[in-house]
mmCIF file of C-alpha atoms in Angstrom:
data_model
loop_
_atom_site.group_PDB
_atom_site.id
_atom_site.type_symbol
_atom_site.label_atom_id
_atom_site.label_comp_id
_atom_site.label_asym_id
_atom_site.label_seq_id
_atom_site.Cartn_x
_atom_site.Cartn_y
_atom_site.Cartn_z
ATOM 1 C CA MET X 1233 20.689 -120.618 20.685
ATOM 2 C CA LYS X 1234 18.343 -122.489 18.295
ATOM 3 C CA PHE X 1235 14.772 -123.459 19.048
ATOM 4 C CA LYS X 1236 12.877 -125.528 16.507
ATOM 5 C CA THR X 1237 9.452 -125.671 15.323
ATOM 6 C CA ILE X 1238 7.109 -127.267 16.459
ATOM 7 C CA SER X 1239 4.261 -128.184 13.420
ATOM 8 C CA LEU X 1240 0.687 -127.457 13.604
ATOM 9 C CA PRO X 1241 -0.253 -131.379 14.420
ATOM 10 C CA VAL X 1242 1.856 -132.410 16.981
ATOM 11 C CA LEU X 1243 0.644 -129.292 18.262
ATOM 12 C CA PHE X 1244 -2.660 -130.296 18.024
ATOM 13 C CA LEU X 1245 -1.628 -133.562 19.227
ATOM 14 C CA CYS X 1246 -0.790 -131.846 22.177
ATOM 15 C CA ILE X 1247 -3.630 -130.131 23.223
ATOM 16 C CA PHE X 1248 -6.095 -132.733 22.329
ATOM 17 C CA LEU X 1249 -3.564 -135.684 24.823
ATOM 18 C CA THR X 1250 -3.809 -132.959 27.379
ATOM 19 C CA PHE X 1251 -8.042 -132.586 27.138
ATOM 20 C CA LEU X 1252 -8.607 -136.687 25.969
ATOM 21 C CA PRO X 1253 -9.672 -138.294 29.712
ATOM 22 C CA HIS X 1254 -11.799 -136.039 30.507
ATOM 23 C CA VAL X 1255 -13.373 -136.491 27.306
ATOM 24 C CA LEU X 1256 -13.121 -140.799 27.138
ATOM 25 C CA GLN X 1257 -14.765 -141.170 30.532
ATOM 26 C CA ALA X 1258 -17.709 -143.011 28.577
ATOM 27 C CA GLY X 1259 -18.951 -146.450 29.980
ATOM 28 C CA PRO X 1260 -21.962 -148.874 29.002
ATOM 29 C CA GLY X 1261 -25.148 -146.385 28.628
ATOM 30 C CA GLU X 1262 -27.981 -147.101 28.767
ATOM 31 C CA GLY X 1263 -31.217 -145.935 26.354
ATOM 32 C CA TRP X 1264 -32.170 -145.027 22.644
ATOM 33 C CA GLY X 1265 -29.380 -145.229 20.352
ATOM 34 C CA LEU X 1266 -29.813 -144.080 16.520
ATOM 35 C CA ALA X 1267 -27.222 -144.552 14.320
ATOM 36 C CA LEU X 1268 -26.467 -143.927 10.018
ATOM 37 C CA GLY X 1269 -23.807 -145.417 8.185
ATOM 38 C CA SER X 1270 -22.774 -147.293 4.959
ATOM 39 C CA GLY X 1271 -20.686 -149.830 3.899
ATOM 40 C CA PRO X 1272 -20.448 -152.935 1.426
ATOM 41 C CA LEU X 1273 -22.415 -155.113 3.097
ATOM 42 C CA LYS X 1274 -23.733 -156.676 0.412
ATOM 43 C CA PRO X 1275 -25.330 -159.951 -1.237
ATOM 44 C CA VAL X 1276 -23.132 -162.964 -2.527
ATOM 45 C CA ASP X 1277 -24.347 -166.433 -4.121
ATOM 46 C CA THR X 1278 -22.809 -169.259 -2.366
ATOM 47 C CA ASN X 1279 -22.266 -171.631 -4.880
ATOM 48 C CA THR X 1280 -20.302 -169.476 -7.160
ATOM 49 C CA GLY X 1281 -18.968 -166.733 -4.652
ATOM 50 C CA ASN X 1282 -20.256 -163.664 -7.057
ATOM 51 C CA ASP X 1283 -20.941 -160.203 -5.438
ATOM 52 C CA TYR X 1284 -23.834 -159.381 -6.851
ATOM 53 C CA GLN X 1285 -24.118 -155.517 -5.044
ATOM 54 C CA THR X 1286 -22.653 -152.589 -7.284
ATOM 55 C CA THR X 1287 -23.419 -149.800 -4.851
ATOM 56 C CA SER X 1288 -24.100 -149.311 -1.353
ATOM 57 C CA ILE X 1289 -26.866 -146.838 -1.076
ATOM 58 C CA LEU X 1290 -27.379 -146.346 3.297
ATOM 59 C CA SER X 1291 -27.341 -148.057 6.310
ATOM 60 C CA ASP X 1292 -29.618 -147.149 9.460
ATOM 61 C CA ALA X 1293 -29.427 -148.844 13.017
ATOM 62 C CA LEU X 1294 -32.413 -148.533 16.141
ATOM 63 C CA ASP X 1295 -31.311 -150.013 19.118
ATOM 64 C CA TYR X 1296 -31.754 -150.116 23.322
ATOM 65 C CA GLN X 1297 -28.696 -150.385 25.555
ATOM 66 C CA TRP X 1298 -28.708 -151.756 29.657
ATOM 67 C CA SER X 1299 -26.099 -151.290 30.769
ATOM 68 C CA LEU X 1300 -24.507 -154.474 32.697
ATOM 69 C CA GLY X 1301 -22.230 -152.958 35.419
ATOM 70 C CA GLN X 1302 -18.949 -151.068 34.186
ATOM 71 C CA SER X 1303 -17.860 -153.605 32.195
ATOM 72 C CA PHE X 1304 -20.804 -155.590 29.795
ATOM 73 C CA SER X 1305 -24.165 -154.213 28.075
ATOM 74 C CA PHE X 1306 -27.061 -155.784 26.111
ATOM 75 C CA SER X 1307 -28.987 -154.273 23.750
ATOM 76 C CA PHE X 1308 -31.384 -155.321 21.202
ATOM 77 C CA PHE X 1309 -31.769 -153.498 17.804
ATOM 78 C CA GLY X 1310 -32.810 -153.252 14.509
ATOM 79 C CA THR X 1311 -30.812 -152.735 11.367
ATOM 80 C CA GLU X 1312 -31.227 -152.375 7.286
ATOM 81 C CA ASN X 1313 -29.122 -152.227 4.588
ATOM 82 C CA GLY X 1314 -30.000 -150.936 1.432
ATOM 83 C CA GLY X 1315 -28.114 -150.668 -2.944
ATOM 84 C CA ARG X 1316 -28.586 -151.349 -6.125
ATOM 85 C CA ALA X 1317 -27.018 -154.810 -7.624
ATOM 86 C CA GLU X 1318 -27.453 -157.339 -10.645
ATOM 87 C CA LEU X 1319 -29.293 -160.230 -10.092
ATOM 88 C CA PRO X 1320 -28.615 -162.404 -13.533
ATOM 89 C CA PRO X 1321 -31.189 -164.424 -13.577
ATOM 90 C CA LYS X 1322 -33.317 -161.715 -12.053
ATOM 91 C CA PRO X 1323 -32.824 -158.470 -14.365
ATOM 92 C CA LYS X 1324 -35.548 -156.465 -13.840
ATOM 93 C CA GLN X 1325 -34.342 -156.650 -9.740
ATOM 94 C CA GLU X 1326 -31.988 -153.849 -9.096
ATOM 95 C CA TYR X 1327 -32.283 -153.026 -5.737
ATOM 96 C CA TYR X 1328 -31.909 -155.257 -2.663
ATOM 97 C CA LYS X 1329 -32.314 -154.580 1.188
ATOM 98 C CA THR X 1330 -31.172 -156.778 3.641
ATOM 99 C CA GLY X 1331 -31.735 -155.958 7.444
ATOM 100 C CA LEU X 1332 -31.222 -158.138 10.737
ATOM 101 C CA ILE X 1333 -33.357 -157.502 13.990
ATOM 102 C CA GLY X 1334 -31.241 -159.715 17.205
ATOM 103 C CA ALA X 1335 -29.069 -158.509 20.512
ATOM 104 C CA GLU X 1336 -25.868 -157.935 21.768
ATOM 105 C CA LEU X 1337 -23.777 -158.846 24.410
ATOM 106 C CA ARG X 1338 -20.653 -155.590 24.076
ATOM 107 C CA ALA X 1339 -17.324 -155.947 26.314
ATOM 108 C CA TRP X 1340 -16.425 -152.024 27.175
ATOM 109 C CA PHE X 1341 -13.058 -151.059 28.405
ATOM 110 C CA GLY X 1342 -13.842 -147.302 28.596
ATOM 111 C CA PRO X 1343 -15.045 -145.515 25.817
ATOM 112 C CA PHE X 1344 -14.172 -148.343 23.640
ATOM 113 C CA PHE X 1345 -15.978 -151.665 22.699
ATOM 114 C CA LEU X 1346 -16.027 -155.038 21.181
ATOM 115 C CA GLY X 1347 -19.710 -157.036 20.953
ATOM 116 C CA ILE X 1348 -21.216 -160.094 19.657
ATOM 117 C CA HIS X 1349 -24.217 -160.142 18.433
ATOM 118 C CA GLY X 1350 -26.527 -162.776 16.065
ATOM 119 C CA GLY X 1351 -30.474 -162.934 15.181
ATOM 120 C CA GLN X 1352 -32.669 -163.018 11.699
ATOM 121 C CA TYR X 1353 -31.338 -162.112 8.913
ATOM 122 C CA TYR X 1354 -33.439 -161.050 5.873
ATOM 123 C CA LEU X 1355 -32.606 -160.281 2.198
ATOM 124 C CA LEU X 1356 -35.184 -159.210 -1.066
ATOM 125 C CA TRP X 1357 -35.129 -157.737 -4.422
ATOM 126 C CA ALA X 1358 -36.891 -155.370 -5.930
ATOM 127 C CA GLU X 1359 -37.757 -153.682 -8.905
ATOM 128 C CA SER X 1360 -38.027 -150.646 -7.433
ATOM 129 C CA LEU X 1361 -38.827 -148.865 -4.233
ATOM 130 C CA SER X 1362 -42.978 -150.128 -4.544
ATOM 131 C CA SER X 1363 -42.516 -153.215 -6.115
ATOM 132 C CA TYR X 1364 -41.144 -156.106 -3.937
ATOM 133 C CA SER X 1365 -40.316 -160.086 -3.744
ATOM 134 C CA GLY X 1366 -38.313 -162.201 -3.568
ATOM 135 C CA ILE X 1367 -38.110 -162.249 0.273
ATOM 136 C CA ALA X 1368 -35.927 -164.711 2.417
ATOM 137 C CA GLN X 1369 -34.763 -164.758 5.894
ATOM 138 C CA THR X 1370 -32.227 -166.848 8.133
ATOM 139 C CA GLY X 1371 -29.979 -166.835 11.059
ATOM 140 C CA GLY X 1372 -26.321 -165.277 11.796
ATOM 141 C CA SER X 1373 -24.035 -163.473 13.933
ATOM 142 C CA GLY X 1374 -21.340 -160.899 13.830
ATOM 143 C CA TYR X 1375 -19.582 -158.303 15.554
ATOM 144 C CA SER X 1376 -18.764 -154.846 16.117
ATOM 145 C CA LEU X 1377 -15.981 -152.496 17.531
ATOM 146 C CA GLY X 1378 -16.449 -148.865 18.479
ATOM 147 C CA PHE X 1379 -16.121 -146.567 20.583
ATOM 148 C CA GLU X 1380 -19.161 -144.011 22.300
ATOM 149 C CA LEU X 1381 -18.354 -140.759 23.828
ATOM 150 C CA GLU X 1382 -19.989 -139.057 27.110
ATOM 151 C CA SER X 1383 -21.941 -136.908 24.932
ATOM 152 C CA GLY X 1384 -23.456 -139.950 23.556
ATOM 153 C CA TRP X 1385 -21.811 -139.717 20.090
ATOM 154 C CA MET X 1386 -20.715 -143.629 19.053
ATOM 155 C CA ILE X 1387 -19.012 -144.539 16.107
ATOM 156 C CA VAL X 1388 -19.552 -148.580 15.352
ATOM 157 C CA ALA X 1389 -17.659 -150.764 12.844
ATOM 158 C CA ASN X 1390 -20.296 -154.150 12.076
ATOM 159 C CA SER X 1391 -18.838 -157.475 10.806
ATOM 160 C CA GLU X 1392 -21.827 -159.068 8.718
ATOM 161 C CA GLN X 1393 -22.561 -162.792 7.888
ATOM 162 C CA SER X 1394 -25.497 -164.076 7.767
ATOM 163 C CA GLY X 1395 -26.888 -167.932 7.085
ATOM 164 C CA THR X 1396 -28.177 -169.018 3.581
ATOM 165 C CA PHE X 1397 -31.060 -167.486 2.042
ATOM 166 C CA GLU X 1398 -32.910 -170.154 -0.070
ATOM 167 C CA PHE X 1399 -35.156 -168.444 -3.099
ATOM 168 C CA TYR X 1400 -37.329 -171.266 -5.175
ATOM 169 C CA ASP X 1401 -36.770 -168.974 -8.260
ATOM 170 C CA MET X 1402 -33.554 -167.104 -7.925
ATOM 171 C CA PRO X 1403 -29.717 -168.776 -7.054
ATOM 172 C CA ASP X 1404 -28.778 -169.272 -2.988
ATOM 173 C CA GLN X 1405 -27.800 -166.824 -1.224
ATOM 174 C CA LYS X 1406 -26.017 -164.853 1.757
ATOM 175 C CA VAL X 1407 -25.749 -161.546 2.966
ATOM 176 C CA GLU X 1408 -21.451 -160.784 4.252
ATOM 177 C CA GLY X 1409 -19.669 -157.430 5.307
ATOM 178 C CA THR X 1410 -18.825 -154.724 6.856
ATOM 179 C CA ARG X 1411 -20.284 -151.533 8.066
ATOM 180 C CA ILE X 1412 -19.554 -148.018 9.451
ATOM 181 C CA LEU X 1413 -22.329 -146.631 11.573
ATOM 182 C CA LEU X 1414 -22.147 -143.000 13.345
ATOM 183 C CA GLY X 1415 -24.925 -142.107 16.095
ATOM 184 C CA TYR X 1416 -25.538 -140.989 18.979
ATOM 185 C CA ARG X 1417 -27.653 -142.387 22.683
ATOM 186 C CA TRP X 1418 -29.978 -140.774 23.724
ATOM 187 C CA ARG X 1419 -28.556 -141.323 27.967
#
């Protein structure tokens, strides 16, 4: 009688699935959360569709979440994303920073969630880290999906779409794109 060998990835998958129900029993946790990540959340010319981003640097988020029973949660949050960009009418301004202060409602399916959010976005341009100019604000919205473990660790993917930022000396712009964040919630 011949025995076939089980590949190592299949063995690890079987072990992981054995312990998975015990690990994934989280739901909406309450408390402060902090996350770091990156992604192509970029400024775009609203008239031409030109993408000004040349490189993404870092994204961060801070929130406070309240549980609304077993299936929903509500949170207030603030987030920032920065990077390098080329803005044709102002070539010396090669850095941008964008952020959002808003609120999010999440629907939970065990440890997994789907959320919708909205709030006030800002976009500013800078020549250096100490010289900012060209700041504008507008509303916007987005959605998120991810999961949060019982231990507090979470992975979140956000999709963002701001309204139009109107500048007096630059083309009108919007911020759009996605971000992936890895974080932790203190429960």
